[in-house]
Tab-separated table of C-alpha atoms in Angstrom:
chain	number	residue	atom	x	y	z
A	1	MET	CA	-0.209	-0.087	-0.224
A	2	ARG	CA	1.331	3.795	-0.491
A	3	VAL	CA	0.750	6.341	2.048
A	4	LEU	CA	0.637	10.034	1.353
A	5	LEU	CA	0.773	11.814	5.415
A	6	SER	CA	0.357	15.246	5.392
A	7	THR	CA	1.102	18.257	7.122
A	8	ILE	CA	1.125	22.146	6.870
A	9	GLY	CA	2.362	22.333	10.452
A	10	SER	CA	6.242	22.988	12.413
A	11	ARG	CA	8.379	19.684	13.908
A	12	GLY	CA	4.955	20.026	16.505
A	13	GLU	CA	2.645	18.272	13.301
A	14	VAL	CA	5.623	16.938	11.180
A	15	GLN	CA	7.262	14.564	14.252
A	16	PRO	CA	4.123	13.283	15.041
A	17	VAL	CA	3.537	12.237	11.367
A	18	LEU	CA	7.530	11.624	10.526
A	19	ALA	CA	6.471	8.649	13.417
A	20	LEU	CA	3.724	7.142	11.848
A	21	ALA	CA	5.629	7.346	8.427
A	22	SER	CA	8.730	5.240	9.940
A	23	GLU	CA	6.320	2.532	11.824
A	24	LEU	CA	4.316	1.588	8.258
A	25	ARG	CA	7.912	1.803	6.475
A	26	ALA	CA	8.233	-0.963	9.319
A	27	LEU	CA	5.700	-2.532	7.937
A	28	GLY	CA	6.154	-2.918	4.343
A	29	GLN	CA	4.719	0.085	2.993
A	30	ASP	CA	5.437	2.739	0.876
A	31	VAL	CA	5.199	5.956	1.813
A	32	ARG	CA	5.809	9.772	0.988
A	33	LEU	CA	5.755	12.880	3.217
A	34	CYS	CA	4.278	16.100	2.094
A	35	VAL	CA	5.227	18.427	4.794
A	36	PRO	CA	6.940	22.145	4.760
A	37	PRO	CA	10.370	22.689	2.876
A	38	ASP	CA	11.993	23.549	6.384
A	39	PHE	CA	11.553	19.348	7.657
A	40	ARG	CA	12.331	18.797	3.994
A	41	ASP	CA	16.327	17.613	4.454
A	42	ARG	CA	16.017	16.127	7.598
A	43	LEU	CA	12.948	13.925	6.559
A	44	GLU	CA	15.192	12.662	2.598
A	45	GLY	CA	18.032	12.206	5.228
A	46	LEU	CA	15.474	9.322	6.950
A	47	GLY	CA	15.401	7.978	3.922
A	48	PHE	CA	11.570	8.933	2.965
A	49	ASP	CA	10.256	10.224	-0.371
A	50	VAL	CA	9.486	14.484	0.200
A	51	VAL	CA	6.701	16.462	-1.653
A	52	PRO	CA	7.626	20.642	0.186
A	53	ILE	CA	4.594	22.304	0.700
A	54	GLY	CA	3.427	26.201	0.694
A	55	PRO	CA	6.276	28.945	2.394
A	56	ALA	CA	9.254	28.195	4.792
A	57	LEU	CA	7.680	28.179	8.420
A	58	ARG	CA	10.676	29.815	10.406
A	59	ARG	CA	11.114	32.776	7.989
A	60	THR	CA	7.575	33.617	8.234
A	61	THR	CA	5.379	35.454	10.815
A	62	LEU	CA	2.067	34.430	12.531
A	63	GLU	CA	1.536	37.167	11.057
A	64	GLN	CA	2.024	36.685	7.643
A	65	VAL	CA	0.299	33.515	7.971
A	66	ARG	CA	-2.912	34.741	8.796
A	67	LYS	CA	-2.806	37.298	5.947
A	68	SER	CA	-2.100	33.988	4.024
A	69	ALA	CA	-4.714	31.763	4.870
A	70	GLY	CA	-6.484	32.042	1.350
A	71	ASP	CA	-3.076	31.492	-0.687
A	72	THR	CA	-3.388	27.924	1.291
A	73	VAL	CA	-5.807	26.147	0.118
A	74	ALA	CA	-4.953	26.625	-3.774
A	75	THR	CA	-1.856	25.570	-2.646
A	76	GLN	CA	-2.725	22.624	-1.672
A	77	PHE	CA	-4.636	21.766	-3.962
A	78	GLU	CA	-1.664	22.157	-6.641
A	79	THR	CA	0.664	20.400	-4.093
A	80	ILE	CA	-0.716	17.986	-2.994
A	81	THR	CA	-2.632	16.511	-5.875
A	82	VAL	CA	1.238	15.920	-7.444
A	83	ALA	CA	2.540	14.188	-4.057
A	84	ALA	CA	-0.567	12.020	-3.821
A	85	GLU	CA	0.413	10.499	-8.079
A	86	GLY	CA	-0.418	6.415	-7.461
A	87	CYS	CA	-1.218	6.847	-3.626
A	88	ASP	CA	-3.998	4.517	-1.712
A	89	VAL	CA	-5.280	6.477	0.566
A	90	LEU	CA	-3.704	9.639	2.615
A	91	VAL	CA	-3.684	10.987	6.086
A	92	ALA	CA	-3.846	14.659	6.409
A	93	ALA	CA	-3.040	15.150	9.597
A	94	GLY	CA	-3.148	18.583	11.603
A	95	ALA	CA	-4.990	21.605	11.554
A	96	LEU	CA	-6.319	23.377	7.944
A	97	GLN	CA	-6.241	20.251	5.928
A	98	PHE	CA	-8.403	22.259	3.387
A	99	ALA	CA	-7.994	19.506	0.564
A	100	ALA	CA	-7.294	16.065	0.712
A	101	ARG	CA	-10.108	14.607	1.034
A	102	SER	CA	-11.756	16.593	-2.608
A	103	ILE	CA	-7.948	15.035	-3.786
A	104	ALA	CA	-8.782	11.331	-2.544
A	105	GLU	CA	-12.465	11.496	-4.084
A	106	ARG	CA	-10.490	12.563	-7.365
A	107	MET	CA	-8.683	9.172	-7.006
A	108	GLY	CA	-11.149	6.275	-5.601
A	109	ALA	CA	-7.704	6.431	-2.860
A	110	ALA	CA	-9.128	5.707	1.131
A	111	TYR	CA	-9.142	9.270	3.458
A	112	VAL	CA	-8.308	9.763	7.278
A	113	TYR	CA	-8.065	12.977	8.969
A	114	ALA	CA	-5.498	13.324	11.992
A	115	ALA	CA	-5.764	15.571	15.232
A	116	PHE	CA	-2.976	16.470	18.045
A	117	CYS	CA	-5.866	17.697	21.096
A	118	PRO	CA	-8.964	17.371	21.581
A	119	ILE	CA	-10.367	20.671	20.972
A	120	THR	CA	-9.451	21.519	18.190
A	121	LEU	CA	-12.290	18.443	16.919
A	122	PRO	CA	-16.308	19.433	17.697
A	123	SER	CA	-17.957	18.124	20.469
A	124	GLU	CA	-20.427	19.318	22.603
A	125	ARG	CA	-18.321	18.553	25.344
A	126	HIS	CA	-15.725	21.466	25.166
A	127	ALA	CA	-15.269	24.628	23.132
A	128	PRO	CA	-12.990	25.464	20.174
A	129	PRO	CA	-10.160	26.702	20.973
A	130	PRO	CA	-9.447	29.727	21.873
A	131	MET	CA	-9.354	32.546	18.777
A	132	PRO	CA	-9.499	36.021	19.131
A	133	TRP	CA	-12.647	36.264	16.683
A	134	ARG	CA	-14.687	34.561	18.721
A	135	SER	CA	-18.181	36.627	20.486
A	136	PRO	CA	-18.276	37.963	23.932
A	137	GLY	CA	-19.158	36.091	26.295
A	138	GLU	CA	-21.221	33.073	23.806
A	139	THR	CA	-20.809	30.507	26.877
A	140	ASP	CA	-22.902	27.401	24.838
A	141	ASN	CA	-20.220	24.811	23.030
A	142	LEU	CA	-22.213	24.393	20.150
A	143	ALA	CA	-22.597	27.443	19.183
A	144	LEU	CA	-19.499	28.651	18.990
A	145	TRP	CA	-18.527	25.081	17.286
A	146	ARG	CA	-21.311	26.648	14.413
A	147	GLU	CA	-19.644	30.419	14.582
A	148	ASP	CA	-16.278	28.641	13.291
A	149	ALA	CA	-18.028	26.115	11.079
A	150	GLN	CA	-19.038	29.615	9.241
A	151	ARG	CA	-16.021	31.113	9.104
A	152	TRP	CA	-14.289	28.457	7.789
A	153	ASN	CA	-16.695	28.196	5.137
A	154	THR	CA	-17.096	32.108	4.647
A	155	MET	CA	-13.019	32.044	4.300
A	156	PHE	CA	-11.827	29.144	2.329
A	157	GLY	CA	-15.011	27.175	1.456
A	158	GLY	CA	-15.780	29.143	-1.770
A	159	ARG	CA	-12.091	28.574	-2.820
A	160	VAL	CA	-12.586	24.741	-1.998
A	161	ASP	CA	-15.648	24.799	-4.344
A	162	ALA	CA	-14.326	26.503	-6.629
A	163	PHE	CA	-11.335	23.843	-7.231
A	164	ARG	CA	-13.627	21.187	-6.356
A	165	ALA	CA	-16.462	22.367	-9.521
A	166	ALA	CA	-13.087	22.465	-12.013
A	167	ALA	CA	-12.597	18.383	-11.144
A	168	GLY	CA	-16.182	17.605	-11.893
A	169	GLN	CA	-16.878	17.735	-8.087
A	170	GLU	CA	-20.122	18.431	-5.922
A	171	PRO	CA	-19.752	21.710	-3.435
A	172	VAL	CA	-18.660	21.289	-0.208
A	173	ASP	CA	-22.110	22.679	2.831
A	174	ASP	CA	-20.238	21.678	5.340
A	175	LEU	CA	-16.335	22.547	5.469
A	176	PRO	CA	-14.902	21.978	8.742
A	177	GLY	CA	-17.478	17.922	8.268
A	178	HIS	CA	-15.644	17.535	4.891
A	179	VAL	CA	-12.563	17.692	6.756
A	180	PHE	CA	-12.810	15.896	9.779
A	181	THR	CA	-14.719	13.389	8.265
A	182	ASP	CA	-17.487	11.368	10.560
A	183	ARG	CA	-14.724	9.300	11.626
A	184	PRO	CA	-11.845	11.227	12.583
A	185	TRP	CA	-8.721	10.316	14.516
A	186	LEU	CA	-7.195	11.603	17.564
A	187	ALA	CA	-3.207	11.253	17.936
A	188	ALA	CA	-2.824	12.012	21.367
A	189	ASP	CA	-2.706	10.581	24.602
A	190	ALA	CA	-5.904	10.070	26.013
A	191	ALA	CA	-4.365	9.848	30.584
A	192	LEU	CA	-2.572	13.155	28.920
A	193	ALA	CA	-5.549	14.555	26.227
A	194	PRO	CA	-8.370	12.573	26.793
A	195	TRP	CA	-11.000	12.324	23.851
A	196	PRO	CA	-14.681	12.992	26.097
A	197	GLY	CA	-16.709	10.246	25.731
A	198	ASP	CA	-17.733	10.302	21.708
A	199	PRO	CA	-17.176	6.967	20.444
A	200	ARG	CA	-16.581	8.226	16.944
A	201	VAL	CA	-13.689	9.424	17.051
A	202	VAL	CA	-10.494	6.959	16.980
A	203	GLN	CA	-8.386	7.762	19.861
A	204	THR	CA	-4.820	6.354	18.757
A	205	GLY	CA	-3.094	7.388	21.136
A	206	ALA	CA	0.448	10.215	21.062
A	207	TRP	CA	2.595	9.034	17.910
A	208	ILE	CA	6.476	9.361	19.451
A	209	TRP	CA	8.896	9.289	17.181
A	210	PRO	CA	11.707	6.897	19.336
A	211	ASP	CA	14.576	9.542	19.053
A	212	GLU	CA	17.748	7.428	19.609
A	213	ARG	CA	20.335	10.305	19.075
A	214	PRO	CA	22.825	11.367	21.439
A	215	LEU	CA	23.258	14.786	23.458
A	216	PRO	CA	25.663	16.729	22.236
A	217	ASP	CA	29.001	16.645	24.121
A	218	GLU	CA	28.717	20.366	25.213
A	219	LEU	CA	25.196	19.379	26.841
A	220	ARG	CA	26.030	16.386	28.025
A	221	GLU	CA	28.754	17.820	30.055
A	222	PHE	CA	26.740	20.407	31.342
A	223	LEU	CA	24.217	18.326	32.555
A	224	ASP	CA	27.149	15.681	34.428
A	225	ALA	CA	28.643	18.742	35.882
A	226	GLY	CA	25.805	19.621	38.374
A	227	GLU	CA	21.989	19.913	39.828
A	228	PRO	CA	19.397	18.725	37.216
A	229	PRO	CA	18.709	22.409	35.936
A	230	VAL	CA	14.924	24.044	34.243
A	231	TYR	CA	14.553	23.151	31.287
A	232	PHE	CA	13.602	26.749	28.298
A	233	GLY	CA	12.554	26.855	25.266
A	234	PHE	CA	9.442	27.870	22.964
A	235	GLY	CA	10.212	25.126	20.204
A	236	SER	CA	8.570	26.849	16.399
A	237	MET	CA	7.811	29.805	18.108
A	238	HIS	CA	8.422	33.425	17.807
A	239	ALA	CA	8.739	33.828	21.157
A	240	PRO	CA	9.865	37.693	21.717
A	241	ALA	CA	13.559	37.857	22.723
A	242	GLU	CA	13.126	38.736	26.353
A	243	VAL	CA	12.342	35.235	27.708
A	244	ALA	CA	15.120	33.918	27.221
A	245	GLY	CA	16.707	36.526	30.477
A	246	ILE	CA	13.494	35.895	32.457
A	247	ALA	CA	14.022	32.578	32.381
A	248	LEU	CA	17.493	32.940	33.772
A	249	GLU	CA	15.806	35.071	36.141
A	250	ALA	CA	13.390	32.821	37.286
A	251	ALA	CA	15.509	29.631	37.220
A	252	ARG	CA	18.467	31.332	39.356
A	253	ALA	CA	15.337	32.678	42.235
A	254	HIS	CA	15.060	28.774	42.481
A	255	GLY	CA	19.513	28.673	42.408
A	256	ARG	CA	18.440	26.219	39.494
A	257	ARG	CA	21.166	26.018	36.503
A	258	ALA	CA	19.143	26.750	33.048
A	259	VAL	CA	19.146	25.233	29.497
A	260	VAL	CA	17.578	27.732	27.200
A	261	ALA	CA	16.985	26.461	23.292
A	262	ARG	CA	17.477	28.900	21.334
A	263	GLY	CA	14.160	27.063	19.193
A	264	TRP	CA	13.225	29.725	15.623
A	265	ALA	CA	12.505	32.514	18.013
A	266	GLY	CA	16.169	32.377	17.989
A	267	LEU	CA	16.401	33.691	21.776
A	268	ALA	CA	19.601	35.072	22.687
A	269	VAL	CA	21.223	33.313	25.690
A	270	VAL	CA	22.087	35.204	28.587
A	271	ASP	CA	26.252	34.423	28.558
A	272	ALA	CA	26.374	33.596	32.441
A	273	PRO	CA	27.776	30.932	34.313
A	274	GLY	CA	25.245	28.166	35.314
A	275	CYS	CA	23.581	29.079	31.526
A	276	LEU	CA	23.509	26.840	28.475
A	277	GLY	CA	22.097	27.082	25.181
A	278	ILE	CA	21.243	24.977	22.732
A	279	GLY	CA	20.063	23.948	19.286
A	280	GLU	CA	17.432	21.144	18.305
A	281	VAL	CA	18.667	17.622	20.621
A	282	ASN	CA	16.438	15.004	21.210
A	283	GLN	CA	13.905	15.885	23.885
A	284	GLN	CA	13.317	12.591	25.131
A	285	ALA	CA	17.486	12.224	26.017
A	286	LEU	CA	17.049	15.608	28.019
A	287	PHE	CA	13.775	16.365	29.692
A	288	ARG	CA	14.706	12.549	31.724
A	289	ARG	CA	17.505	15.216	32.996
A	290	VAL	CA	15.724	17.890	34.200
A	291	ALA	CA	14.279	19.372	36.950
A	292	ALA	CA	11.571	21.421	34.575
A	293	VAL	CA	10.599	21.823	31.733
A	294	VAL	CA	8.456	25.810	30.373
A	295	HIS	CA	7.483	25.296	27.282
A	296	HIS	CA	4.973	27.199	24.988
A	297	GLY	CA	2.952	23.889	25.310
A	298	GLY	CA	2.732	22.889	22.304
A	299	ALA	CA	1.418	18.795	21.617
A	300	GLY	CA	4.633	17.521	21.330
A	301	THR	CA	6.606	18.775	24.018
A	302	THR	CA	3.600	18.612	26.672
A	303	THR	CA	3.541	15.002	25.613
A	304	THR	CA	7.369	14.629	26.034
A	305	ALA	CA	7.716	15.787	29.480
A	306	ALA	CA	4.593	13.792	30.501
A	307	ARG	CA	6.681	10.788	29.026
A	308	ALA	CA	9.482	11.525	30.944
A	309	GLY	CA	8.321	12.618	34.171
A	310	ALA	CA	10.126	15.977	34.333
A	311	PRO	CA	6.861	18.437	35.491
A	312	GLN	CA	6.325	21.350	33.707
A	313	VAL	CA	5.374	25.322	33.296
A	314	VAL	CA	3.319	25.678	30.407
A	315	VAL	CA	4.188	29.638	28.911
A	316	PRO	CA	0.460	29.192	25.905
A	317	GLN	CA	0.777	31.140	23.590
A	318	MET	CA	-2.603	30.166	21.087
A	319	TYR	CA	-4.533	27.889	19.767
A	320	ASP	CA	-4.037	24.424	21.798
A	321	GLN	CA	-1.326	25.535	24.091
A	322	HIS	CA	-4.002	26.826	26.418
A	323	TYR	CA	-5.584	23.696	26.585
A	324	PHE	CA	-2.305	21.663	27.213
A	325	ALA	CA	-1.460	24.475	29.962
A	326	GLY	CA	-5.041	23.671	31.799
A	327	ARG	CA	-4.303	19.869	31.695
A	328	VAL	CA	-1.036	20.323	33.351
A	329	THR	CA	-2.465	21.965	35.356
A	330	ALA	CA	-5.658	19.658	35.964
A	331	LEU	CA	-3.295	16.766	36.442
A	332	GLY	CA	-1.183	18.138	39.007
A	333	LEU	CA	2.268	17.930	36.269
A	334	GLY	CA	3.058	21.432	37.320
A	335	ALA	CA	1.878	24.718	36.850
A	336	ALA	CA	0.555	27.364	34.095
A	337	THR	CA	0.877	31.349	33.418
A	338	GLU	CA	-0.709	33.995	31.480
A	339	PRO	CA	-0.963	33.709	27.816
A	340	GLY	CA	1.804	35.659	26.472
A	341	VAL	CA	5.027	36.937	28.258
A	342	PRO	CA	5.348	36.488	31.525
A	343	THR	CA	7.115	38.551	34.072
A	344	VAL	CA	10.105	36.986	36.357
A	345	ALA	CA	7.919	37.424	39.328
A	346	ALA	CA	4.923	34.670	37.444
A	347	LEU	CA	7.399	32.585	35.532
A	348	THR	CA	9.403	32.256	39.685
A	349	GLU	CA	6.149	31.604	41.546
A	350	ALA	CA	5.073	28.924	38.909
A	351	LEU	CA	8.508	27.176	38.592
A	352	ASP	CA	8.001	26.678	42.290
A	353	THR	CA	4.418	25.209	41.922
A	354	ALA	CA	6.366	22.775	38.998
A	355	LEU	CA	9.121	22.101	41.347
A	356	ARG	CA	7.039	20.958	44.135
A	357	SER	CA	5.303	18.500	41.130
A	358	HIS	CA	8.203	15.901	40.606
A	359	ALA	CA	6.606	13.147	42.797
A	360	ALA	CA	3.424	13.929	40.838
A	361	ALA	CA	4.838	13.592	37.855
A	362	ARG	CA	6.696	10.708	37.593
A	363	GLU	CA	4.247	8.463	38.837
A	364	PHE	CA	2.245	10.363	35.985
A	365	ALA	CA	5.372	9.159	33.398
A	366	GLY	CA	4.200	5.683	34.410
A	367	ARG	CA	0.224	6.102	32.830
A	368	VAL	CA	1.447	8.008	29.350
A	369	ARG	CA	1.409	4.546	26.414
A	370	GLY	CA	3.793	5.213	23.967
A	371	ASP	CA	2.360	2.328	21.269
A	372	GLY	CA	0.740	4.613	19.567
A	373	THR	CA	2.007	4.734	17.005
A	374	SER	CA	1.616	1.383	15.727
A	375	VAL	CA	-1.772	1.315	17.153
A	376	ALA	CA	-2.777	4.127	14.508
A	377	ALA	CA	-0.821	2.314	11.893
A	378	ARG	CA	-2.518	-1.254	12.531
A	379	HIS	CA	-5.530	0.486	12.257
A	380	LEU	CA	-4.969	2.365	9.303
A	381	LEU	CA	-3.157	-1.009	7.330
A	382	GLU	CA	-6.630	-3.184	8.369
A	383	THR	CA	-8.996	-0.664	8.044
A	384	VAL	CA	-8.906	1.651	5.653
A	385	PRO	CA	-8.042	0.244	2.872
A	386	LEU	CA	-11.920	-1.456	3.342
A	387	THR	CA	-12.790	1.855	3.297
A	388	SER	CA	-13.194	4.696	0.862
A	389	ALA	CA	-12.889	8.678	0.788
């Protein structure tokens, strides 16, 4: 079977797609990846066939993403059509997947939509992710999801229907329902991010790529030279430059050293004793050796820290990060700050809570499953060829 795995997200969406691709390849399947160009070299280095889609995200600001949102429909139809040639199934993972199902229908291929966070899938039991344009004061979950659907249909529905009409396909009345299908997948750990009971959703567990890279010598020597430090990182978020200095002050307030991941923000790490700046490393290995993980609340980082038994401080910025901030707090795995850039006092206080959550975080680690990727791969091979797009 030939499978196309498609995502237009950053590392938090590409990494789980890589995990599923690796598992499917190990099971003898032919896999192609359609991902942003930022990840092409790395994935091709792992032996995958890669079709790049869209602009390089590392050089794209959030405001540019908003302004070019309409262009993504055309980009997806053009690029995924080429990438999907000869494929038996298309798996669209993550947000804003507008074209894959229409392309699957044209080609007679199967189609699966997979989300990485429960609140990105509609349910009467939760509201959609917080967004600036939400109706003020509205608390009815279904009303908020209807508002979301109307916005999708208004902003993107016409563009999608134009491409469908050109291929002789019927228009789509409900774009979110069309994208998600009536049986979407949820690639999230059931203990950390449970689906609230609706049996139509297939919760596979998180797709975790087993990272076996050794830590860089400089980082390993830093870790060996003292007590476990506090890790600070904001992944693919374009975090403000002052975050690095705030992080170091918060760590010092607790007598801790700091490891600061430069990330896509290119954080300028303070040149001071007890502080080490790092690039992209094996988080699975690193998080087992730190006192706490301070991060933006992406699904991948939250899951990796939880699985490592590391206490967490979530500093949410947008979208599903608010959900994971709430889960970390509710589960007693640490604390969360207000969205945006925290003050030194706020981050110091949250870090105090996290450092006192060590025992709870270690206990919870045993509840985070590591077989979500194999569950998803088996489910794909056993059921998807029997379904239609």
